[in-house]
Each structure stands twice: as structure tokens, then as C-alpha cells.
């Protein structure tokens, strides 16, 4: 049985791919860096004897998302992990528009397209969309990124409810990690301001939550606690705390 993992060339996606291979899933792995994908293919085929199909795609391009879905149909994947994404730290006014739109294309549009097309084409299965804790709160100095992740969170949780109501055997689950040690910080142009968990631990919690059909998966006790207390904080306190954390980056 196949699983599709986007953003599998590093970080959380690569670890999720490893853990699904360990569970004997054949894989379709996607990212732009083909060498990293080929290395992972070799590693997983040797370690677990699974088939791994490499699909080097830039998912910030809408046509590529549609093409990827089309090319996946022959494998009939039962798990889709929409993980590819990135952030940009800094003042909204300082970021160029093209960069923001590239992030929206990758974090939002690609996730929307792949979720839509797989919900429509798959008979049964699970879609895991990777959002972020940042999606729970407006985040100064990470404003556009946090807004993209709020979209992913709201879209997935609402669709999952619809599908359950319609008794369709498809789940749309949302992973909301806090800080995780990956290439994310380097790509975002920032140092980590808070201690993070390893990508392996995050992926372990994600994959466990996936098979338990958890609608929203929060990796780690601290994230559960944070989300709980966020309910009681006034917006002004949330904004000033989020600002201070991002400023440290
Ligand atoms: N690390 C954190 O603290 C953290 C916290 C919350 C949420 N997240 C989310 O977790 C997900 C994975 O991030 P990560 O932390 O594992 O960072 P990462 O190590 O930088 O991995 C990001 C992955 O996304 C792929 N990607 C980026 N842009 C792409 C594009 N246009 N087309 C195809 N693939 C693309 C990258 O591959 P290529 O560069 O090879 O294309 C890479 O495989 C992201 O959605 C991120 O927003 C991360």
C-alpha cells in the first residue's frame, strides 16, 4: 500500500517517510531536491524493502500539484502527507511580495489542491496536513506564515467534520507542531528562540496520531499546555508574547 509524503527531502517529512516505511508502506516522496530524495529512496529500500517512487516537483506551481495528483493515481495512495512548507521571519513590510506569494502557493494553495483532488479521488484513506502551533495565534514578525498555517488548520478540521458527517471513509487530520529541529529555521532566516523537539519525535507522534485518526495532532505536552492556556489569554497578551518570541529569532 502506498503513502505520499511531500517535503520528504528533510526534516519532519523525511522522518514521517522513514516511519511509514518502517510500517511497510511503499512511498511516493516529493520535494525539489532530487539528490536528497534519491538518498532517502536508497536508504528506505535497503532498510525496509519497500518500493519508493521519487517525484521531484516544485509544489509552489499549481500545475505541478495537479500533475503530481494525476501521476499518483496509478499507485492509489491511502495516506497523503501534505508536509512541504516553509516560513519567513521578519516584519511584514520588509518582505518582498513575490516571496510571500511563493510561501502562500506552497503552504496554502498546494495543500488545498492536493487535499481537494485526493478527497475527490480516493475511495478511502487518510490525509495528514502539516500546519503549526503558529496557526493558532496571530504572530507578529511571522505574520504571513502563521496566517498560512491558520488556513491549513481551519480547512482540514472543517473538512474532516464534513467527511465524518457524510460517513465517508476518508479522514483529514492536522498536525500542529511547535518548534522542531529541522532546516526550517535556516530557510526562515532565523535562529530558534525556544527549545524544540527532534524531527524524529515529532514524526513519531504524527504517525501515531494519524493511525488513531486524531483530528488535530499536537506534538508534545508543552504544546497541549500552550494551546490550553491560549484560550484564557487576552489577544493583547498573545500578540506581545508572540512578538517577543519572534523578536529573539
Ligand atoms: N520546524 C518547525 O519548527 C516547524 C514547526 C511547525 C510547523 N512546521 C511545518 O513542518 C513542515 C516541514 O518543515 P520542516 O520543519 O521539516 O522544515 P524543512 O526541514 O525545511 O523541510 C521542508 C520540506 O519542504 C520541502 N519544500 C519546501 N518548499 C517546497 C516546494 N516549493 N516544493 C516542494 N517541496 C518543498 C523541502 O524540500 P526541498 O527544499 O527539497 O524542495 C523540505 O523537504 C512545514 O510545513 C513547516 O511549516 C515546522
XYZ file of N, CA and C and ligand atoms in Angstrom:
795
model
N 0.842 -1.188 0.000
C 0.000 0.000 0.000
C 0.891 1.257 0.000
N 0.508 2.258 -0.798
C 1.358 3.439 -0.942
C 0.934 4.595 -0.021
N 1.935 5.376 0.387
C 1.708 6.651 1.079
C 2.489 7.719 0.324
N 1.899 8.901 0.206
C 2.572 10.034 -0.432
C 3.041 10.998 0.662
N 4.300 11.388 0.593
C 4.813 12.362 1.566
C 5.471 13.511 0.809
N 4.937 14.712 0.970
C 5.581 15.872 0.343
C 6.567 16.487 1.334
N 7.585 17.134 0.791
C 8.616 17.722 1.653
C 9.403 16.633 2.362
N 9.716 15.559 1.621
C 10.393 14.398 2.233
C 11.914 14.501 2.135
N 12.425 15.596 1.586
C 13.883 15.687 1.429
C 14.588 16.094 2.715
N 13.825 16.529 3.728
C 14.469 16.873 5.003
C 13.429 16.931 6.116
N 13.918 17.103 7.342
C 13.076 17.435 8.484
C 11.949 16.463 8.801
N 10.804 17.030 9.121
C 9.661 16.256 9.595
C 9.177 15.283 8.514
N 9.135 15.755 7.272
C 8.663 14.911 6.163
C 9.534 13.683 5.966
N 10.856 13.885 6.041
C 11.771 12.753 5.865
C 11.556 11.723 6.975
N 11.350 12.214 8.208
C 11.141 11.291 9.341
C 9.796 10.576 9.230
N 8.780 11.281 8.771
C 7.468 10.619 8.583
C 7.608 9.533 7.517
N 8.340 9.841 6.447
C 8.562 8.839 5.385
C 9.272 7.614 5.972
N 10.289 7.852 6.808
C 11.021 6.727 7.428
C 10.076 5.865 8.258
N 9.210 6.524 9.021
C 8.345 5.760 9.924
C 7.251 5.009 9.169
N 6.793 5.584 8.074
C 5.789 4.867 7.266
C 6.445 3.673 6.564
N 7.696 3.847 6.131
C 8.422 2.730 5.501
C 8.628 1.601 6.511
N 8.920 1.997 7.760
C 9.087 1.010 8.836
C 7.802 0.205 9.021
N 6.665 0.852 8.772
C 5.365 0.155 8.864
C 5.010 -0.528 7.547
N 5.993 -0.623 6.669
C 5.877 -1.372 5.413
C 5.031 -0.694 4.341
N 4.867 0.609 4.457
C 4.203 1.338 3.369
C 5.195 1.582 2.242
N 4.785 1.349 1.004
C 5.539 1.837 -0.144
C 5.310 3.350 -0.211
N 6.257 4.045 -0.825
C 6.200 5.507 -0.704
C 6.317 6.223 -2.037
N 5.637 7.353 -2.121
C 5.888 8.336 -3.174
C 6.429 9.557 -2.430
N 7.669 9.941 -2.723
C 8.260 11.059 -1.969
C 8.505 12.253 -2.901
N 8.177 13.418 -2.388
C 8.169 14.639 -3.214
C 8.969 15.752 -2.537
N 9.715 16.488 -3.319
C 10.390 17.729 -2.898
C 11.089 18.258 -4.151
N 11.829 19.357 -4.012
C 12.560 19.862 -5.181
C 13.942 19.234 -5.293
N 14.582 18.924 -4.160
C 15.967 18.424 -4.199
C 15.999 16.932 -4.476
N 16.326 16.612 -5.728
C 16.217 15.212 -6.159
C 17.303 14.325 -5.537
N 18.486 14.866 -5.295
C 19.559 14.039 -4.699
C 19.155 13.543 -3.314
N 18.578 14.441 -2.517
C 18.142 14.062 -1.167
C 17.041 13.001 -1.243
N 16.154 13.152 -2.222
C 15.067 12.169 -2.364
C 15.642 10.815 -2.776
N 16.605 10.833 -3.690
C 17.213 9.560 -4.130
C 17.974 8.882 -3.000
N 18.658 9.681 -2.170
C 19.355 9.109 -0.999
C 18.350 8.426 -0.069
N 17.226 9.099 0.151
C 16.199 8.540 1.048
C 15.606 7.264 0.445
N 15.392 7.299 -0.854
C 14.862 6.114 -1.544
C 15.779 4.901 -1.303
N 17.072 5.120 -1.504
C 18.050 4.044 -1.325
C 18.026 3.523 0.106
N 18.038 4.481 1.044
C 18.041 4.109 2.475
C 16.810 3.268 2.824
N 15.636 3.710 2.399
C 14.401 3.037 2.807
C 14.211 1.706 2.078
N 14.630 1.669 0.824
C 14.512 0.412 0.074
C 15.434 -0.636 0.712
N 16.639 -0.230 1.100
C 17.577 -1.172 1.730
C 17.129 -1.588 3.119
N 16.670 -0.609 3.907
C 16.344 -0.897 5.311
C 15.040 -1.671 5.455
N 14.041 -1.359 4.619
C 12.711 -1.924 4.864
C 12.151 -2.702 3.668
N 12.868 -2.727 2.567
C 12.428 -3.487 1.399
C 11.156 -2.953 0.761
N 10.932 -1.639 0.910
C 9.714 -1.053 0.329
C 10.031 -0.427 -1.030
N 8.984 -0.248 -1.852
C 9.143 0.485 -3.116
C 9.076 1.980 -2.815
N 9.973 2.728 -3.418
C 9.936 4.185 -3.219
C 9.985 4.861 -4.586
N 8.971 5.676 -4.854
C 8.893 6.412 -6.121
C 9.269 7.865 -5.842
N 10.264 8.363 -6.566
C 10.725 9.742 -6.362
C 10.023 10.671 -7.348
N 9.409 11.728 -6.826
C 8.734 12.714 -7.688
C 9.289 14.099 -7.372
N 10.274 14.548 -8.144
C 10.799 15.888 -7.883
C 9.875 16.965 -8.464
N 9.153 17.626 -7.593
C 8.214 18.666 -8.024
C 8.389 19.912 -7.173
N 8.252 21.074 -7.808
C 8.129 22.321 -7.054
C 6.634 22.562 -6.844
N 6.180 22.414 -5.622
C 4.743 22.478 -5.349
C 4.223 23.908 -5.247
N 5.108 24.887 -5.400
C 4.596 26.260 -5.426
C 3.931 26.563 -6.774
N 4.055 25.606 -7.692
C 3.433 25.743 -9.010
C 2.143 24.907 -9.052
N 1.024 25.565 -9.327
C -0.277 24.879 -9.280
C -0.356 23.702 -10.240
N 0.179 23.892 -11.446
C 0.117 22.815 -12.450
C 0.873 21.583 -11.958
N 1.985 21.820 -11.233
C 2.747 20.690 -10.704
C 1.927 19.900 -9.681
N 1.125 20.608 -8.899
C 0.292 19.920 -7.888
C -0.722 19.020 -8.584
N -1.341 19.552 -9.639
C -2.336 18.774 -10.386
C -1.648 17.581 -11.053
N -0.453 17.828 -11.608
C 0.305 16.760 -12.283
C 0.710 15.670 -11.274
N 1.143 16.108 -10.107
C 1.532 15.133 -9.079
C 0.341 14.236 -8.735
N -0.825 14.842 -8.508
C -2.009 14.047 -8.188
C -2.294 13.034 -9.291
N -2.229 13.514 -10.512
C -2.502 12.662 -11.676
C -1.524 11.485 -11.720
N -0.245 11.781 -11.498
C 0.784 10.736 -11.572
C 0.692 9.755 -10.396
N 0.034 10.184 -9.321
C -0.093 9.293 -8.148
C -1.247 8.308 -8.294
N -2.178 8.606 -9.188
C -3.397 7.798 -9.257
C -3.098 6.318 -9.478
N -2.072 6.025 -10.299
C -1.773 4.615 -10.589
C -1.315 3.847 -9.338
N -0.825 4.601 -8.316
C -0.368 3.935 -7.083
C -1.470 3.869 -6.021
N -2.550 4.599 -6.234
C -3.691 4.631 -5.315
C -3.267 4.789 -3.841
N -2.533 5.864 -3.524
C -2.054 6.005 -2.139
C -3.204 6.139 -1.148
N -3.043 5.494 0.009
C -4.092 5.540 1.048
C -3.733 6.530 2.159
N -2.495 7.013 2.120
C -2.084 8.058 3.064
C -1.433 9.186 2.261
N -1.893 10.406 2.517
C -1.309 11.587 1.872
C -0.790 12.493 2.987
N 0.486 12.804 2.962
C 1.025 13.725 3.966
C 1.443 15.016 3.257
N 0.638 16.055 3.440
C 0.945 17.369 2.869
C 1.821 18.117 3.872
N 3.127 17.912 3.734
C 4.067 18.445 4.727
C 4.928 19.583 4.176
N 5.163 19.609 2.860
C 6.073 20.615 2.286
C 5.630 22.021 2.694
N 6.574 22.811 3.134
C 6.227 24.173 3.518
C 7.435 24.874 4.088
N 7.316 26.178 4.248
C 8.411 26.948 4.834
C 7.881 28.244 5.428
N 8.729 28.886 6.234
C 8.336 30.146 6.863
C 9.302 31.258 6.521
N 8.907 32.481 6.857
C 9.786 33.649 6.694
C 9.596 34.506 7.928
N 10.687 34.690 8.654
C 10.612 35.507 9.860
C 11.002 36.942 9.509
N 10.292 37.890 10.072
C 10.622 39.304 9.847
C 9.365 40.147 9.717
N 9.567 41.439 9.632
C 8.426 42.354 9.545
C 7.727 42.202 8.196
N 6.425 42.188 8.226
C 5.609 42.057 7.006
C 6.032 43.088 5.965
N 6.264 44.318 6.412
C 6.601 45.420 5.494
C 7.954 45.204 4.813
N 8.823 44.415 5.439
C 10.170 44.215 4.879
C 10.242 43.061 3.879
N 9.241 42.208 3.879
C 9.281 41.041 2.974
C 8.775 41.409 1.587
N 9.461 40.917 0.553
C 9.001 41.196 -0.810
C 7.734 40.393 -1.103
N 6.904 40.954 -1.969
C 5.608 40.335 -2.264
C 5.783 38.966 -2.922
N 6.756 38.870 -3.841
C 6.938 37.597 -4.563
C 7.260 36.465 -3.588
N 8.084 36.765 -2.591
C 8.438 35.748 -1.598
C 7.224 35.318 -0.787
N 6.405 36.295 -0.389
C 5.180 35.966 0.368
C 4.262 35.084 -0.477
N 4.112 35.463 -1.743
C 3.189 34.700 -2.599
C 3.714 33.281 -2.847
N 5.043 33.147 -2.949
C 5.634 31.814 -3.097
C 5.330 30.956 -1.879
N 5.357 31.578 -0.708
C 5.040 30.835 0.521
C 3.557 30.458 0.559
N 2.702 31.391 0.168
C 1.262 31.095 0.153
C 0.980 29.973 -0.860
N 1.665 30.014 -2.007
C 1.476 28.964 -3.023
C 1.859 27.591 -2.460
N 2.969 27.547 -1.707
C 3.453 26.260 -1.184
C 2.639 25.807 0.030
N 2.455 26.715 0.994
C 1.842 26.332 2.271
C 0.327 26.205 2.179
N -0.288 27.002 1.299
C -1.751 27.033 1.241
C -2.281 26.406 -0.050
N -1.889 26.977 -1.195
C -2.512 26.553 -2.453
C -2.211 25.086 -2.760
N -0.947 24.680 -2.573
C -0.597 23.278 -2.858
C -1.354 22.330 -1.926
N -1.459 22.702 -0.666
C -2.169 21.853 0.309
C -3.655 21.789 -0.067
N -4.192 22.933 -0.462
C -5.610 22.981 -0.859
C -5.860 22.085 -2.089
N -5.008 22.248 -3.098
C -5.196 21.481 -4.342
C -5.086 19.984 -4.059
N -4.036 19.578 -3.362
C -3.824 18.136 -3.140
C -4.908 17.560 -2.222
N -5.334 18.332 -1.231
C -6.413 17.850 -0.358
C -7.699 17.689 -1.171
N -8.011 18.688 -1.954
C -9.235 18.648 -2.788
C -9.217 17.443 -3.735
N -8.107 17.305 -4.487
C -8.069 16.260 -5.519
C -8.058 14.861 -4.902
N -7.361 14.694 -3.787
C -7.342 13.356 -3.174
C -8.653 13.044 -2.455
N -9.272 14.031 -1.822
C -10.591 13.776 -1.203
C -11.568 13.328 -2.289
N -11.441 13.939 -3.462
C -12.375 13.591 -4.551
C -12.038 12.255 -5.209
N -10.752 11.882 -5.210
C -10.383 10.693 -5.991
C -10.162 9.446 -5.141
N -9.842 9.614 -3.856
C -9.521 8.410 -3.081
C -10.798 7.807 -2.490
N -10.900 6.498 -2.594
C -12.089 5.830 -2.062
C -12.074 5.854 -0.552
N -10.910 5.607 0.014
C -10.748 5.641 1.464
C -9.309 6.002 1.779
N -9.088 6.487 2.978
C -7.711 6.791 3.366
C -7.633 7.960 4.318
N -6.393 8.414 4.511
C -6.148 9.495 5.457
C -5.261 10.555 4.801
N -5.612 11.815 5.055
C -4.768 12.927 4.607
C -4.278 13.631 5.863
N -2.971 13.783 5.974
C -2.399 14.495 7.113
C -1.794 15.799 6.603
N -2.385 16.920 7.006
C -1.859 18.224 6.604
C -1.027 18.811 7.742
N 0.151 19.307 7.391
C 1.026 19.845 8.435
C 0.801 21.353 8.550
N 0.195 21.749 9.677
C 0.018 23.173 9.983
C 1.123 23.569 10.947
N 0.780 24.232 12.042
C 1.773 24.666 13.031
C 1.029 25.227 14.236
N 1.705 25.241 15.381
C 1.130 25.944 16.541
C 0.912 27.410 16.194
N 1.773 27.928 15.292
C 1.649 29.341 14.886
C 0.287 29.603 14.237
N -0.353 28.551 13.745
C -1.664 28.711 13.118
C -2.772 28.982 14.120
N -2.476 28.826 15.416
C -3.493 29.073 16.448
C -3.542 30.530 16.880
N -2.506 31.300 16.496
C -2.472 32.671 17.005
C -1.879 33.634 15.982
N -2.410 34.862 15.927
C -1.776 35.857 15.061
C -0.376 36.103 15.602
N 0.631 36.060 14.718
C 2.023 36.089 15.184
C 2.802 37.223 14.525
N 2.963 38.349 15.235
C 3.772 39.431 14.673
C 5.175 38.928 14.355
N 5.762 39.402 13.303
C 7.088 39.028 12.790
C 7.117 37.619 12.188
N 5.945 36.978 12.153
C 5.818 35.692 11.440
C 4.392 35.671 10.871
N 3.928 36.888 10.522
C 2.500 37.095 10.264
C 1.978 36.263 9.100
N 2.665 36.321 7.949
C 2.147 35.628 6.763
C 2.209 34.125 6.963
N 3.315 33.648 7.523
C 3.452 32.199 7.765
C 2.338 31.707 8.698
N 2.147 32.415 9.816
C 1.125 31.995 10.780
C -0.251 31.988 10.105
N -0.492 32.971 9.238
C -1.788 33.024 8.543
C -1.943 31.838 7.598
N -0.851 31.419 6.930
C -0.967 30.250 6.035
C -1.309 28.998 6.847
N -0.728 28.904 8.051
C -0.955 27.703 8.854
C -2.341 27.715 9.509
N -2.877 28.920 9.770
C -4.251 29.023 10.260
C -5.204 28.487 9.181
N -4.904 28.800 7.936
C -5.718 28.312 6.810
C -5.710 26.780 6.788
N -4.500 26.212 6.881
C -4.368 24.742 6.813
C -5.145 24.101 7.957
N -5.034 24.688 9.143
C -5.715 24.136 10.322
C -7.238 24.212 10.159
N -7.733 25.377 9.779
C -9.192 25.553 9.659
C -9.758 24.689 8.534
N -9.053 24.660 7.409
C -9.538 23.871 6.267
C -9.658 22.396 6.658
N -8.578 21.853 7.189
C -8.540 20.411 7.491
C -9.560 20.005 8.534
N -9.662 20.777 9.616
C -10.569 20.364 10.695
C -12.027 20.436 10.226
N -12.336 21.435 9.409
C -13.717 21.546 8.902
C -14.030 20.421 7.911
N -13.100 20.127 7.012
C -13.346 19.053 6.033
C -13.490 17.712 6.752
N -12.654 17.498 7.769
C -12.741 16.229 8.491
C -14.135 16.053 9.096
N -14.667 17.143 9.638
C -16.010 17.076 10.222
C -17.051 16.750 9.145
N -16.933 17.439 8.020
C -17.856 17.172 6.891
C -17.830 15.700 6.490
N -16.616 15.170 6.365
C -16.462 13.790 5.885
C -17.027 12.800 6.896
N -16.816 13.083 8.182
C -17.372 12.201 9.219
C -18.893 12.236 9.166
N -19.447 13.441 9.018
C -20.904 13.584 8.945
C -21.453 12.813 7.742
N -20.715 12.869 6.630
C -21.159 12.204 5.400
C -20.823 10.703 5.421
N -20.214 10.256 6.534
C -19.821 8.843 6.715
C -18.915 8.339 5.599
N -18.060 9.239 5.114
C -17.076 8.835 4.087
C -15.837 8.283 4.791
N -15.253 7.218 4.248
C -14.099 6.613 4.921
C -12.778 7.335 4.617
N -12.820 8.656 4.689
C -11.610 9.463 4.481
C -11.489 10.418 5.673
N -10.312 10.495 6.236
C -10.061 11.421 7.339
C -9.100 12.508 6.855
N -9.321 13.734 7.304
C -8.350 14.809 7.039
C -7.867 15.300 8.408
N -6.622 14.989 8.724
C -6.080 15.245 10.046
C -5.046 16.364 9.955
N -4.850 17.065 11.059
C -3.956 18.226 11.021
C -2.903 18.120 12.117
N -1.657 18.190 11.693
C -0.530 18.171 12.633
C -0.124 19.619 12.932
N -0.037 19.951 14.210
C 0.316 21.331 14.594
C 1.552 21.332 15.492
N 2.754 21.216 14.893
C 3.950 21.175 15.733
C 4.306 22.555 16.283
N 4.993 22.528 17.433
C 5.697 23.717 17.926
C 7.082 23.685 17.297
N 8.075 24.260 17.959
C 9.429 24.262 17.382
C 10.009 22.849 17.236
N 10.559 22.573 16.049
C 11.171 21.269 15.758
C 12.527 21.546 15.104
N 13.554 20.779 15.498
C 14.895 20.968 14.915
C 14.946 20.391 13.505
N 14.918 21.260 12.513
C 14.979 20.863 11.102
C 15.706 21.983 10.350
N 15.591 21.976 9.034
C 16.168 23.078 8.246
C 15.247 24.304 8.242
N 14.107 24.173 8.917
C 13.096 25.236 8.897
C 13.679 26.612 9.271
N 14.444 26.644 10.386
C 15.000 27.910 10.873
C 15.929 28.550 9.851
N 16.784 27.728 9.236
C 17.728 28.253 8.244
C 16.966 28.840 7.064
N 15.952 28.097 6.603
C 15.161 28.567 5.449
C 14.408 29.849 5.828
N 13.907 29.894 7.075
C 13.116 31.057 7.514
C 13.998 32.264 7.810
N 15.315 32.020 7.890
C 16.240 33.117 8.169
C 16.233 33.501 9.626
N 16.167 32.494 10.521
C 16.093 32.808 11.950
C 16.692 31.698 12.797
N 17.199 32.099 13.966
C 17.637 31.122 14.968
C 16.419 30.731 15.796
N 16.429 29.488 16.326
C 15.323 29.068 17.183
C 15.315 29.914 18.456
N 14.111 30.361 18.846
C 14.001 31.162 20.062
C 13.570 30.305 21.244
N 13.010 29.126 20.957
C 12.531 28.239 22.011
C 13.147 26.860 21.804
N 13.325 26.088 22.872
C 13.847 24.736 22.684
C 12.853 23.900 21.883
N 13.357 23.147 20.918
C 12.458 22.367 20.067
C 12.629 20.877 20.271
N 11.735 20.105 19.686
C 11.858 18.643 19.748
C 12.543 18.158 18.466
N 12.971 16.904 18.463
C 13.625 16.374 17.263
C 12.551 16.063 16.210
N 12.988 16.058 14.952
C 12.054 15.733 13.871
C 11.546 14.299 14.023
N 12.410 13.433 14.545
C 12.016 12.029 14.721
C 10.880 11.906 15.733
N 11.023 12.632 16.855
C 9.974 12.565 17.892
C 8.659 13.148 17.348
N 8.788 14.260 16.628
C 7.591 14.889 16.055
C 6.893 13.919 15.099
N 7.704 13.242 14.275
C 7.135 12.311 13.300
C 6.498 11.105 13.993
N 7.108 10.650 15.087
C 6.538 9.510 15.825
C 5.135 9.860 16.318
N 5.011 11.063 16.903
C 3.703 11.496 17.422
C 2.730 11.695 16.263
N 3.245 12.233 15.154
C 2.382 12.483 13.989
C 1.829 11.171 13.427
N 2.700 10.188 13.271
C 2.272 8.921 12.661
C 1.329 8.163 13.603
N 1.627 8.238 14.915
C 0.718 7.598 15.880
C -0.662 8.266 15.813
N -0.675 9.593 15.782
C -1.940 10.331 15.701
C -2.683 10.036 14.407
N -1.914 9.866 13.348
C -2.507 9.550 12.035
C -3.288 8.233 12.106
N -2.661 7.206 12.673
C -3.335 5.905 12.713
C -4.445 5.852 13.764
N -4.423 6.818 14.691
C -5.524 6.894 15.671
C -6.612 7.863 15.220
N -6.467 8.385 14.011
C -7.455 9.324 13.450
C -7.677 10.549 14.325
N -6.604 11.093 14.919
C -6.730 12.307 15.731
C -6.936 13.501 14.794
N -8.022 14.212 15.001
C -8.329 15.322 14.081
C -7.247 16.396 14.127
N -6.806 16.733 15.335
C -5.702 17.699 15.491
C -4.623 17.040 16.339
N -3.429 16.984 15.797
C -2.328 16.309 16.497
C -1.334 17.366 16.988
N -1.165 17.425 18.303
C -0.232 18.388 18.908
C 0.958 17.608 19.441
N 2.150 17.801 18.859
C 3.295 17.026 19.339
C 3.872 17.587 20.646
N 3.713 16.821 21.719
C 4.352 17.163 22.986
C 3.418 17.804 23.990
N 3.715 17.534 25.273
C 2.894 18.025 26.382
C 2.875 19.559 26.423
N 4.044 20.171 26.154
C 4.124 21.642 26.210
C 3.139 22.277 25.239
N 2.976 21.637 24.067
C 2.067 22.204 23.063
C 0.613 22.070 23.516
N 0.293 20.953 24.198
C -1.066 20.790 24.749
C -1.329 21.885 25.790
N -0.322 22.099 26.631
C -0.445 23.101 27.699
C -0.588 24.504 27.092
N 0.254 24.787 26.088
C 0.225 26.102 25.448
C -1.149 26.359 24.838
N -1.642 25.350 24.137
C -2.940 25.545 23.477
C -4.053 25.765 24.508
N -3.954 25.050 25.623
C -4.959 25.191 26.686
C -4.962 26.631 27.223
N -3.751 27.138 27.563
C -3.676 28.473 28.166
C -3.993 29.589 27.189
N -3.767 29.326 25.889
C -4.076 30.350 24.873
C -5.546 30.757 24.927
N -6.401 29.803 25.352
C -7.842 30.093 25.403
C -8.173 31.194 26.393
N -7.310 31.340 27.428
C -7.640 32.272 28.505
C -6.917 33.605 28.389
N -5.925 33.672 27.483
C -5.144 34.906 27.381
C -5.853 35.936 26.504
N -5.837 37.208 26.911
C -6.385 38.241 26.022
C -5.496 38.401 24.784
N -6.092 38.856 23.695
C -5.351 38.988 22.435
C -4.102 39.846 22.602
N -4.207 40.920 23.404
C -3.049 41.809 23.577
C -1.872 41.038 24.179
N -2.144 40.138 25.121
C -1.070 39.357 25.753
C -0.495 38.356 24.758
N -1.368 37.760 23.943
C -0.895 36.803 22.924
C 0.027 37.518 21.941
N -0.410 38.697 21.494
C 0.387 39.429 20.499
C 1.742 39.838 21.062
N 1.762 40.331 22.309
C 3.047 40.804 22.844
C 3.977 39.623 23.130
N 3.423 38.484 23.592
C 4.281 37.312 23.844
C 4.829 36.782 22.521
N 3.945 36.652 21.525
C 4.384 36.137 20.220
C 5.442 37.068 19.619
N 5.233 38.364 19.778
C 6.197 39.337 19.242
C 7.563 39.158 19.900
N 7.577 39.022 21.228
C 8.862 38.876 21.946
C 9.583 37.609 21.506
N 8.824 36.521 21.342
C 9.463 35.253 20.939
C 10.074 35.408 19.546
N 9.310 35.976 18.617
C 9.818 36.113 17.243
C 10.980 37.099 17.180
N 10.939 38.133 18.030
C 11.999 39.156 18.047
C 13.338 38.506 18.397
N 13.293 37.512 19.304
C 14.535 36.824 19.728
C 15.187 36.109 18.560
N 14.372 35.728 17.562
C 14.918 34.991 16.414
C 15.777 35.900 15.553
N 10.406 23.001 12.167
C 9.466 23.627 12.838
O 9.749 24.233 13.897
C 8.032 23.576 12.358
C 7.038 23.940 13.268
C 5.710 23.904 12.851
C 5.398 23.502 11.570
N 6.391 23.155 10.705
C 5.993 22.744 9.348
O 6.504 21.454 9.092
C 6.647 21.265 7.695
C 8.017 20.665 7.404
O 9.004 21.603 7.770
P 10.381 21.179 8.433
O 10.441 21.793 9.773
O 10.608 19.738 8.304
O 11.381 22.041 7.525
P 12.465 21.598 6.419
O 13.461 20.693 7.027
O 12.936 22.880 5.835
O 11.605 20.777 5.352
C 10.734 21.413 4.450
C 10.437 20.458 3.324
O 9.516 21.088 2.414
C 10.032 20.983 1.099
N 9.601 22.107 0.290
C 9.701 23.427 0.583
N 9.242 24.158 -0.445
C 8.852 23.283 -1.424
C 8.313 23.425 -2.721
N 8.090 24.631 -3.266
N 8.024 22.301 -3.435
C 8.249 21.089 -2.909
N 8.759 20.885 -1.677
C 9.071 21.975 -0.944
C 11.555 20.956 1.278
O 12.164 20.282 0.182
P 13.024 20.963 -0.976
O 13.736 22.142 -0.403
O 13.936 19.865 -1.412
O 12.023 21.308 -2.014
C 11.679 20.100 2.536
O 11.645 18.740 2.200
C 6.420 22.628 7.059
O 5.112 22.682 6.523
C 6.551 23.592 8.224
O 5.819 24.764 8.029
C 7.703 23.174 11.076
